CSV table of C-alpha atoms in Angstrom, one decimal:
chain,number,residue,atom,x,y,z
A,334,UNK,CA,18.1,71.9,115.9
A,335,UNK,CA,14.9,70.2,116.9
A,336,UNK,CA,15.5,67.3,114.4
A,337,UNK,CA,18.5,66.5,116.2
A,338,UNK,CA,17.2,67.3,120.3
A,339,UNK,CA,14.2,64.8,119.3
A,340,UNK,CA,16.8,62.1,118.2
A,341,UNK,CA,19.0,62.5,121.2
A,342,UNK,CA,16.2,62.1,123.6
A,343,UNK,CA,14.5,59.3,121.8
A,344,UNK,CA,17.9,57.1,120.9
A,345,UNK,CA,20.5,58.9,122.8
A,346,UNK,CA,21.2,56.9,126.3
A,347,UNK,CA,22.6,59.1,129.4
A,348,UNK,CA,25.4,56.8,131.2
A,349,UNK,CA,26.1,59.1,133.9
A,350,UNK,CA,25.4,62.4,134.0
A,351,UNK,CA,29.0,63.1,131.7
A,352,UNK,CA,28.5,60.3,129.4
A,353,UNK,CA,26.0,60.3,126.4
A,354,UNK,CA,26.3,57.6,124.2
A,355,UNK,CA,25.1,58.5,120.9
A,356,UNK,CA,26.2,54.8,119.1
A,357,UNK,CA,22.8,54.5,117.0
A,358,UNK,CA,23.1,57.7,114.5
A,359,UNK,CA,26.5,59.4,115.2
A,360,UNK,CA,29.2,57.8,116.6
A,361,UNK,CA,29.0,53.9,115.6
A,362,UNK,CA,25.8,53.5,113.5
A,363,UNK,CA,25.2,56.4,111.1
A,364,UNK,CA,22.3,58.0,110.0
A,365,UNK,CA,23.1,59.8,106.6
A,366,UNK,CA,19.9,61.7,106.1
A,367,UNK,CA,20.3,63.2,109.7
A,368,UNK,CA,23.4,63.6,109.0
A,369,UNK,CA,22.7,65.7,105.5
A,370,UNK,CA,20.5,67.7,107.8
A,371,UNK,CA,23.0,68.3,110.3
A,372,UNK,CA,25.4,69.2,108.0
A,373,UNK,CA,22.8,71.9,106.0
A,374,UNK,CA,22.3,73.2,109.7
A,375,UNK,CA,25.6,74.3,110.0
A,376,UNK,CA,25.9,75.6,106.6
A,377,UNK,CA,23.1,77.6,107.7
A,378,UNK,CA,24.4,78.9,110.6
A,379,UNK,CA,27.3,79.9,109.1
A,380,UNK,CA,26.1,81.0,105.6
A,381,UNK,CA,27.4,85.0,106.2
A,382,UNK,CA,31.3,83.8,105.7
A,383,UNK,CA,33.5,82.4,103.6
A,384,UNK,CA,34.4,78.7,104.2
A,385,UNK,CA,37.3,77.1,101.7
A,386,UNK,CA,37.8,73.9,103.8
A,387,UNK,CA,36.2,71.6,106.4
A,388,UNK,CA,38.7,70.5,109.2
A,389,UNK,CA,37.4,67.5,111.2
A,390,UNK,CA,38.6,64.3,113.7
A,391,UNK,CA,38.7,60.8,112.4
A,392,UNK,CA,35.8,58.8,113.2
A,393,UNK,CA,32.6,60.5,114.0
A,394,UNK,CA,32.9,64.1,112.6
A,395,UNK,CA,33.8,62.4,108.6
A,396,UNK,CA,30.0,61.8,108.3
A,397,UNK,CA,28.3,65.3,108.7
A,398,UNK,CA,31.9,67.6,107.9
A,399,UNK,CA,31.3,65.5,104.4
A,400,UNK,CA,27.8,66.7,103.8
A,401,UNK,CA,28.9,70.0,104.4
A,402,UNK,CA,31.5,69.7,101.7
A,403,UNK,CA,29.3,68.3,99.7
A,404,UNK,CA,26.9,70.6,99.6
A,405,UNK,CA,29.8,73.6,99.6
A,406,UNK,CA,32.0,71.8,97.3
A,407,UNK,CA,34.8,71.8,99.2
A,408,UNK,CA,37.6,69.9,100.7
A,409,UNK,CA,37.1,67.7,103.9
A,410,UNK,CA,40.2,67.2,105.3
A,411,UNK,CA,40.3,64.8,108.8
A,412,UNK,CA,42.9,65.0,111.1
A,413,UNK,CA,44.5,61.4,112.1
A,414,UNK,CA,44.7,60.2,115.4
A,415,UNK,CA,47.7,58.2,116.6
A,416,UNK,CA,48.7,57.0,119.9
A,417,UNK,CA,52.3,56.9,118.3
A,418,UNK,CA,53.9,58.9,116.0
A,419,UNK,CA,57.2,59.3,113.9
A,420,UNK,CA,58.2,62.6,113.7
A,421,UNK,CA,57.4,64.3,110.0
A,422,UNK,CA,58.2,67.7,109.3
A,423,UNK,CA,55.9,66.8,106.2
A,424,UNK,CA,52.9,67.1,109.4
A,425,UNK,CA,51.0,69.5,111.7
A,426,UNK,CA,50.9,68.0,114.8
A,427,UNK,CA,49.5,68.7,118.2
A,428,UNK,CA,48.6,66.3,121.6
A,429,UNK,CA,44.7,65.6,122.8
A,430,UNK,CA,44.0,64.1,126.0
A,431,UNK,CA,40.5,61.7,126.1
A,432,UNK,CA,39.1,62.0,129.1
A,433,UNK,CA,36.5,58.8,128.2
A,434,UNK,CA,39.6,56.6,127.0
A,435,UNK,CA,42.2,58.1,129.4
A,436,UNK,CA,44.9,58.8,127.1
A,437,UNK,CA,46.8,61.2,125.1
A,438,UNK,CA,46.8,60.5,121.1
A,439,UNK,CA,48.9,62.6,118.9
A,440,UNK,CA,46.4,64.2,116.0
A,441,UNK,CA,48.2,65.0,112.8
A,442,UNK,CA,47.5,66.8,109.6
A,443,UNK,CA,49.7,67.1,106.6
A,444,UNK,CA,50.6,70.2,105.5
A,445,UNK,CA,50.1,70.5,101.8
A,446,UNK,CA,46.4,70.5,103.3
A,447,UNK,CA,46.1,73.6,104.5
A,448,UNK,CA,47.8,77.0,104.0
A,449,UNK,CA,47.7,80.6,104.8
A,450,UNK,CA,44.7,81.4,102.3
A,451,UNK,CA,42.3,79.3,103.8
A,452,UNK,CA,39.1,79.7,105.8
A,453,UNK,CA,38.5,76.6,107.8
A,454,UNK,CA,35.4,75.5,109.4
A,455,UNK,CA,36.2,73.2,112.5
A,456,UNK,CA,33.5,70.5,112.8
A,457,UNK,CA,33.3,67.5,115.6
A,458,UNK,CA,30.9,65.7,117.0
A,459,UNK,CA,31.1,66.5,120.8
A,460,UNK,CA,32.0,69.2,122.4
A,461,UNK,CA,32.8,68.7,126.1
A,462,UNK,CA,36.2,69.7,127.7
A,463,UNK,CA,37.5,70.7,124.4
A,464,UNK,CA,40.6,68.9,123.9
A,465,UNK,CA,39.8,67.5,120.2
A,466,UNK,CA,38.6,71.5,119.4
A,467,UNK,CA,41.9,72.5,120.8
A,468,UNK,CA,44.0,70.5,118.9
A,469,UNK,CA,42.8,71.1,115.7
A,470,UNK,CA,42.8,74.8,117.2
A,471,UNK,CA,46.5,74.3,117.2
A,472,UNK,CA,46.9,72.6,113.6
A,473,UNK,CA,45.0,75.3,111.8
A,474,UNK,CA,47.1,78.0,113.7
A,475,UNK,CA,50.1,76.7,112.8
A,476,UNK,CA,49.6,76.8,109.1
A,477,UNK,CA,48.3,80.1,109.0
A,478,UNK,CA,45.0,79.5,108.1
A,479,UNK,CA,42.0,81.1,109.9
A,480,UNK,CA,39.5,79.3,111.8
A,481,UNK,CA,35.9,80.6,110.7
A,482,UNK,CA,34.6,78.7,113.3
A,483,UNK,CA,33.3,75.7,115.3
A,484,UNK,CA,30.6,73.1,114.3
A,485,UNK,CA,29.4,71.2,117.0
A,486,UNK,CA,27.1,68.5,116.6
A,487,UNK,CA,26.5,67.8,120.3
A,488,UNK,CA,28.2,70.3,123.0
A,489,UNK,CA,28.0,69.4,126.8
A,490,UNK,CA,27.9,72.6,127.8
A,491,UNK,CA,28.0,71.9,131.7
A,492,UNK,CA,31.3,70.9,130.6
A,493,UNK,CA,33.9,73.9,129.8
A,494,UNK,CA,35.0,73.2,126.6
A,495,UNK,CA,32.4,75.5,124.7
A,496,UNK,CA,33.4,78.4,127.1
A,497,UNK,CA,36.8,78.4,126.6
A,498,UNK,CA,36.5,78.9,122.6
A,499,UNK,CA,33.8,81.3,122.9
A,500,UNK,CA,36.5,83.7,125.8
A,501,UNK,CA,38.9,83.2,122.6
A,502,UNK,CA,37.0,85.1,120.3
A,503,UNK,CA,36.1,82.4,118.5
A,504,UNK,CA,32.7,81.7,116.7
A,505,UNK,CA,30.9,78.1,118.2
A,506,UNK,CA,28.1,76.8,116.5
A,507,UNK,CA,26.4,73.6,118.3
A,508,UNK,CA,23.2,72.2,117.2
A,509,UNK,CA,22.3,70.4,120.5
A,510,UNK,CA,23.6,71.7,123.8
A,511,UNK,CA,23.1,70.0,126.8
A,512,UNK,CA,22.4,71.4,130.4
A,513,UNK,CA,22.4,68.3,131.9
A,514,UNK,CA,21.8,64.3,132.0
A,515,UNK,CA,20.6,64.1,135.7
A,516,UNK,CA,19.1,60.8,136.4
A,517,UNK,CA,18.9,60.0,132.5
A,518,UNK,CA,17.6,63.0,131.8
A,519,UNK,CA,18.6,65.2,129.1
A,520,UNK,CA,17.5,68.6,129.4
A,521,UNK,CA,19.3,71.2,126.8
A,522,UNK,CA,19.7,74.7,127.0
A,523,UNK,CA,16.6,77.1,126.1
A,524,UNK,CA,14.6,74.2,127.5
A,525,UNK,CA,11.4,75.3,129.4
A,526,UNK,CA,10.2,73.3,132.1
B,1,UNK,CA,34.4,54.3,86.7
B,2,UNK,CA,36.5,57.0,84.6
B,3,UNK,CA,36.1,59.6,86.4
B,4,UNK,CA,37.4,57.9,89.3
B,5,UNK,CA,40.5,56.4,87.0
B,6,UNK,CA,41.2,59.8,86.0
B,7,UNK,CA,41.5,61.1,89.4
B,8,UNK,CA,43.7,58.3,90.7
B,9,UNK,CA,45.9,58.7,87.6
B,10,UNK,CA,46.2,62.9,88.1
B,11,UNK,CA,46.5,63.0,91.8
B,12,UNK,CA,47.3,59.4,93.1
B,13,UNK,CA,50.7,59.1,93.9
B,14,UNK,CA,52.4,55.6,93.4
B,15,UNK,CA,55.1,55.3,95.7
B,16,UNK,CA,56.0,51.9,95.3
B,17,UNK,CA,55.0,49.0,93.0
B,18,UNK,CA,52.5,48.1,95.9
B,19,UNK,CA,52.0,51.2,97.5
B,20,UNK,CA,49.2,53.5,96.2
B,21,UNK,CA,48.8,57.2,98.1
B,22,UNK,CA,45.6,58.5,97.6
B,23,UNK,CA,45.9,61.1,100.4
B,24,UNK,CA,44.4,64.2,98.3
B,25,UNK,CA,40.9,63.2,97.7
B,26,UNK,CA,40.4,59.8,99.9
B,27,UNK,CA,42.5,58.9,102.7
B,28,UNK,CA,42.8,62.0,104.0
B,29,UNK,CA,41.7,65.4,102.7
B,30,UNK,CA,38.3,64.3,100.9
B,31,UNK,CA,36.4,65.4,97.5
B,32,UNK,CA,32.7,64.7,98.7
B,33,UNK,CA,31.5,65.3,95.3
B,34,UNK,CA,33.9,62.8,94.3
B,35,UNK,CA,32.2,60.2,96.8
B,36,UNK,CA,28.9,61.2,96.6
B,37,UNK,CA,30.0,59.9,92.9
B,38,UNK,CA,31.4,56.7,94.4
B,39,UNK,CA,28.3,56.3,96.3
B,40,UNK,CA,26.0,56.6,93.1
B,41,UNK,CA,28.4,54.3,91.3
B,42,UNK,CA,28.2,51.6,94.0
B,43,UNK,CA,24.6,51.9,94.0
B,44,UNK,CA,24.4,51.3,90.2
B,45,UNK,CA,26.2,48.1,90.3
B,46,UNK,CA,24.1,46.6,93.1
B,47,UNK,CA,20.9,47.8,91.7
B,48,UNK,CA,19.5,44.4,91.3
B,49,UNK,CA,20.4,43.6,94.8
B,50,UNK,CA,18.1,44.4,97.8
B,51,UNK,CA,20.2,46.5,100.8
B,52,UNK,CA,19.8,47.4,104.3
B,53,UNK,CA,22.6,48.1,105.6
B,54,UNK,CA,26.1,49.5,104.7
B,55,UNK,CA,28.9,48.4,107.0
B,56,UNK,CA,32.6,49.8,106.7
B,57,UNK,CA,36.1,50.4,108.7
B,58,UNK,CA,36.8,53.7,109.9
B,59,UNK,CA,38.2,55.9,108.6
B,60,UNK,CA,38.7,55.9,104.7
B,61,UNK,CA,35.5,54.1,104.0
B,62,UNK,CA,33.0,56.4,105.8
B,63,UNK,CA,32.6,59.1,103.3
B,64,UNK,CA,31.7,57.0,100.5
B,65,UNK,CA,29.5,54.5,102.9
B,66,UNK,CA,27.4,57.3,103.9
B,67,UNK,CA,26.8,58.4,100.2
B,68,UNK,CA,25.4,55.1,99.6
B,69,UNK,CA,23.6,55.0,102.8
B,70,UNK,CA,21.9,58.6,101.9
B,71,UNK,CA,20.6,58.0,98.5
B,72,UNK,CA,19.0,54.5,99.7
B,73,UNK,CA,18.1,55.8,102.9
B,74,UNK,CA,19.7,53.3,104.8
B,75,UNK,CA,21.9,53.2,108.0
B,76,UNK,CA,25.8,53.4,107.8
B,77,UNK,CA,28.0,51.3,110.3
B,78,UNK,CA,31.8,51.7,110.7
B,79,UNK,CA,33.5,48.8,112.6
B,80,UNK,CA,36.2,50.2,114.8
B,81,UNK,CA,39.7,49.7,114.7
B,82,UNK,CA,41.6,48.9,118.1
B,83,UNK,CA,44.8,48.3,119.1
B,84,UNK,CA,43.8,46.3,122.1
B,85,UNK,CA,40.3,45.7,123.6
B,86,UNK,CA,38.4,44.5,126.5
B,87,UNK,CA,36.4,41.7,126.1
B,88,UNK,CA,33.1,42.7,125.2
B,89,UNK,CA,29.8,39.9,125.2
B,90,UNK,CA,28.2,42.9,123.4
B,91,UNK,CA,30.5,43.5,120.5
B,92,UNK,CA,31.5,41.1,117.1
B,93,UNK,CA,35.1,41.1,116.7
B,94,UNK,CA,37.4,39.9,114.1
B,95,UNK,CA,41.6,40.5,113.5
B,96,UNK,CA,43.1,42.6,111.0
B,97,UNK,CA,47.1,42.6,109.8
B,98,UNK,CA,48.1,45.2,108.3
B,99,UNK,CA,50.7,45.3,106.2
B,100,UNK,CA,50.9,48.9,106.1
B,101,UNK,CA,51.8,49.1,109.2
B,102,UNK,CA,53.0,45.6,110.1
B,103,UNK,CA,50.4,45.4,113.1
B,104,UNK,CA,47.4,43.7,114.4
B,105,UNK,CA,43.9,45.2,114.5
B,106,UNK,CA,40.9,44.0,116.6
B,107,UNK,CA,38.0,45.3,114.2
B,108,UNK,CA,34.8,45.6,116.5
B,109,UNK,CA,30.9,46.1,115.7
B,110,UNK,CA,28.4,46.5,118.1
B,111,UNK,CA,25.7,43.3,117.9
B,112,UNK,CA,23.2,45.3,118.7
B,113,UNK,CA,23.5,47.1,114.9
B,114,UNK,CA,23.5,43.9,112.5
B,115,UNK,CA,20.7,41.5,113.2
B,116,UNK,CA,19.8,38.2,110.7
B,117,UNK,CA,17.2,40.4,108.7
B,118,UNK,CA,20.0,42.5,107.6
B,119,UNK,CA,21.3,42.6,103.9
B,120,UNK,CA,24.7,43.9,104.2
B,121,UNK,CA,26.9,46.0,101.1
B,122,UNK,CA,30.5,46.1,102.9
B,123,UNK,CA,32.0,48.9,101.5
B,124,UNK,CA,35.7,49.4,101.5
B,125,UNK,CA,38.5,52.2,100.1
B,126,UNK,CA,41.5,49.5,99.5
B,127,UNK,CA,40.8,46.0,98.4
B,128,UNK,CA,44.7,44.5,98.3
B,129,UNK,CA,45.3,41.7,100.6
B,130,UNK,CA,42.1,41.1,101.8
B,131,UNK,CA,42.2,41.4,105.5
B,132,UNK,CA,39.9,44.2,106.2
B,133,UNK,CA,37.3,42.7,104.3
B,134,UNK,CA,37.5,39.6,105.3
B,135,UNK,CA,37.3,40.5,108.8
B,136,UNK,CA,34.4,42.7,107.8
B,137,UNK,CA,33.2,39.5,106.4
B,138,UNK,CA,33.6,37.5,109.6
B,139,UNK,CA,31.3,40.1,111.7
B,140,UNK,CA,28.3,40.0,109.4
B,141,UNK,CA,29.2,36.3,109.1
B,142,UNK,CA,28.8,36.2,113.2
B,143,UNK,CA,25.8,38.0,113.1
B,144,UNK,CA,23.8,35.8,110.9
B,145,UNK,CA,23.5,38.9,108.3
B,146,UNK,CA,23.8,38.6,104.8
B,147,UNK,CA,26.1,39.6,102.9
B,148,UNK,CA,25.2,41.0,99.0
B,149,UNK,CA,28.4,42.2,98.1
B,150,UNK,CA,31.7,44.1,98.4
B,151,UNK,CA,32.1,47.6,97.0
B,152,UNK,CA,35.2,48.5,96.6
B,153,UNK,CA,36.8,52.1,95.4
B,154,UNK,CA,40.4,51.0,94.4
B,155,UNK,CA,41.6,47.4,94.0
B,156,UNK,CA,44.4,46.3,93.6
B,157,UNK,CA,44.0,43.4,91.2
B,158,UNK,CA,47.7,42.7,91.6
B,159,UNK,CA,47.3,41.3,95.1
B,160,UNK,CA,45.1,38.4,95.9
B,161,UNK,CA,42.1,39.9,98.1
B,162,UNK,CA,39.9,40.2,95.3
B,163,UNK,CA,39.9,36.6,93.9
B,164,UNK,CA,39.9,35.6,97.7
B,165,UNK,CA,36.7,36.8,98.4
B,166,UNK,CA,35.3,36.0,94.3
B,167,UNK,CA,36.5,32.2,94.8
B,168,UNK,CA,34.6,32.1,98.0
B,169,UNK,CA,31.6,33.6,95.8
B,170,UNK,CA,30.8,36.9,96.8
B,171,UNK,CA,30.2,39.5,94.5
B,172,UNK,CA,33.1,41.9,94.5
B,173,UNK,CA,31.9,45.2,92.3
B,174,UNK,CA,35.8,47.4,92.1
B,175,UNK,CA,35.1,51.3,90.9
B,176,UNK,CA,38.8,50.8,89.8
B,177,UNK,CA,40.7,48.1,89.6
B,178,UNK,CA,44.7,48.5,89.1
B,179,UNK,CA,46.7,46.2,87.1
B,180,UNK,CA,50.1,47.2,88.1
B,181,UNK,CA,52.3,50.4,89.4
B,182,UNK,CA,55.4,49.5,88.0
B,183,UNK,CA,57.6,52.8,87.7
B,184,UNK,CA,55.0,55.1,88.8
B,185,UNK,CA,52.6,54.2,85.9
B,186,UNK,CA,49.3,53.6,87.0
B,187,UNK,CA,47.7,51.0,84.7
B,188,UNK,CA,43.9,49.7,84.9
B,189,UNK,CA,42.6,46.2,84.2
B,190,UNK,CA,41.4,46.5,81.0
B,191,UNK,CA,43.4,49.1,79.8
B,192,UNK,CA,44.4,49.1,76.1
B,193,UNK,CA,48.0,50.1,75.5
């Protein structure tokens, strides 16, 4: 999604060659009309199935998993994260590590918000080692709902995250993915020198 | 706004005489086309009012901020909520207690993304006590930003945040506004019996 490439290399800043910091238009600051774009990107990419629900990670992925909905007119549903949690048998729970942070947070969905009949798009904003995408993985499975698949606002995809879904059979649709941030550098995959 | 009412009344869930669960189409799954309503509604009662900036608290307030911020084509800002946090010469922070969950907040915004020029709408799911949006008050009040005006989905009219923020002069523009819960019954200011 050139749109979105253009944005990253002009506002996007490369901390280290793991670390992009996308604060201006994603993860801090929001930029709604990218963000309607971004979210008509994925309907795009996705417009040959069936999609009854939007799954998503509180903070960042609310913003384009709503314009999706909006435009689908369907349900968003966000997953909470806690570092603490009372058990609930009235919640679908499963445990993501942050390698950023360096800590484990319990994500938890309640149950009356998804069931067996659903087709659930998965949408986050980064896709890196995959812990967030496995965790809501875990949630949908465990209600019995399918997973149509994965929207990815930015995937790393030096990291292995995006690898792992994609051996699992699953669908992964990212609209940026990045090679590599050598030297502050971002070069994404497809790129010609 | 009666559409919002109507929802409140058919799928809120009042679990208390304080204590308003709004899970189904707010606070956790999400009806975009019900913000995207919210948004417009918000937008209608500040019309008069120049804007440049929305700011809110993750997580509840994001999906009707970035309505607003798409239809005026302005950027969104979420403050972020933290447990504990390192001090940070780059960051506006204020306190939140919350008696939900009988804890202290540290509510953080970037400086970088409210400058003096700005004209802020702070935008808000639950006005009850007050201390979310008066720490979202403090930031912008840091940053030398103005602040046009409070939009708020549900107040509760019953608890003193709203005339908190009124007496100290700020416009305070509620989409609903609940008089009391008493029993289950959900009634509106200005309701006729």
């Amino acid at each position: 999604m050139k749109l979105l490439k253009d944005r990253i290399i002009n506002d996007g800043n490369a901390l280290s060659e793991n670390v992009l910091k996308v604060d201006s238009f994603l993860n801090h600051q929001i930029d709604p009309v990218l963000m309607k774009a971004v979210g008509e990107a994925f309907i795009e990419r996705f417009k040959d199935t069936e999609i009854t629900k939007v799954l998503t990670l509180e903070s960042s992925g609310i913003a384009p998993s709503v314009m999706v909905g909006l435009k689908l007119d369907i349900p968003v549903v966000f997953g909470r994260k806690r570092q603490s949690l009372t058990l609930n048998d009235d919640l679908y729970t499963s445990q993501v590590f942050s390698y950023t942070k360096q800590e484990t947070n319990t994500i938890a969905v309640a149950r009356q918000f998804l069931s067996p009949e659903d087709k659930v798009l998965i949408i986050d904003d980064f896709l890196a080692n995959g812990e967030a995408a496995n965790a809501l993985m875990d949630v949908v499975n465990q209600s019995g709902a399918e997973i149509v698949g994965f929207g990815i606002v930015i995937e790393k995809a030096f990291q292995s995250g995006g690898k792992i879904l994609r051996d699992k059979g699953y669908r992964v649709e990212s609209l940026a993915k990045i090679e590599s941030m050598y030297e502050g550098n971002i070069k994404f995959v497809g790129d010609t020198e």
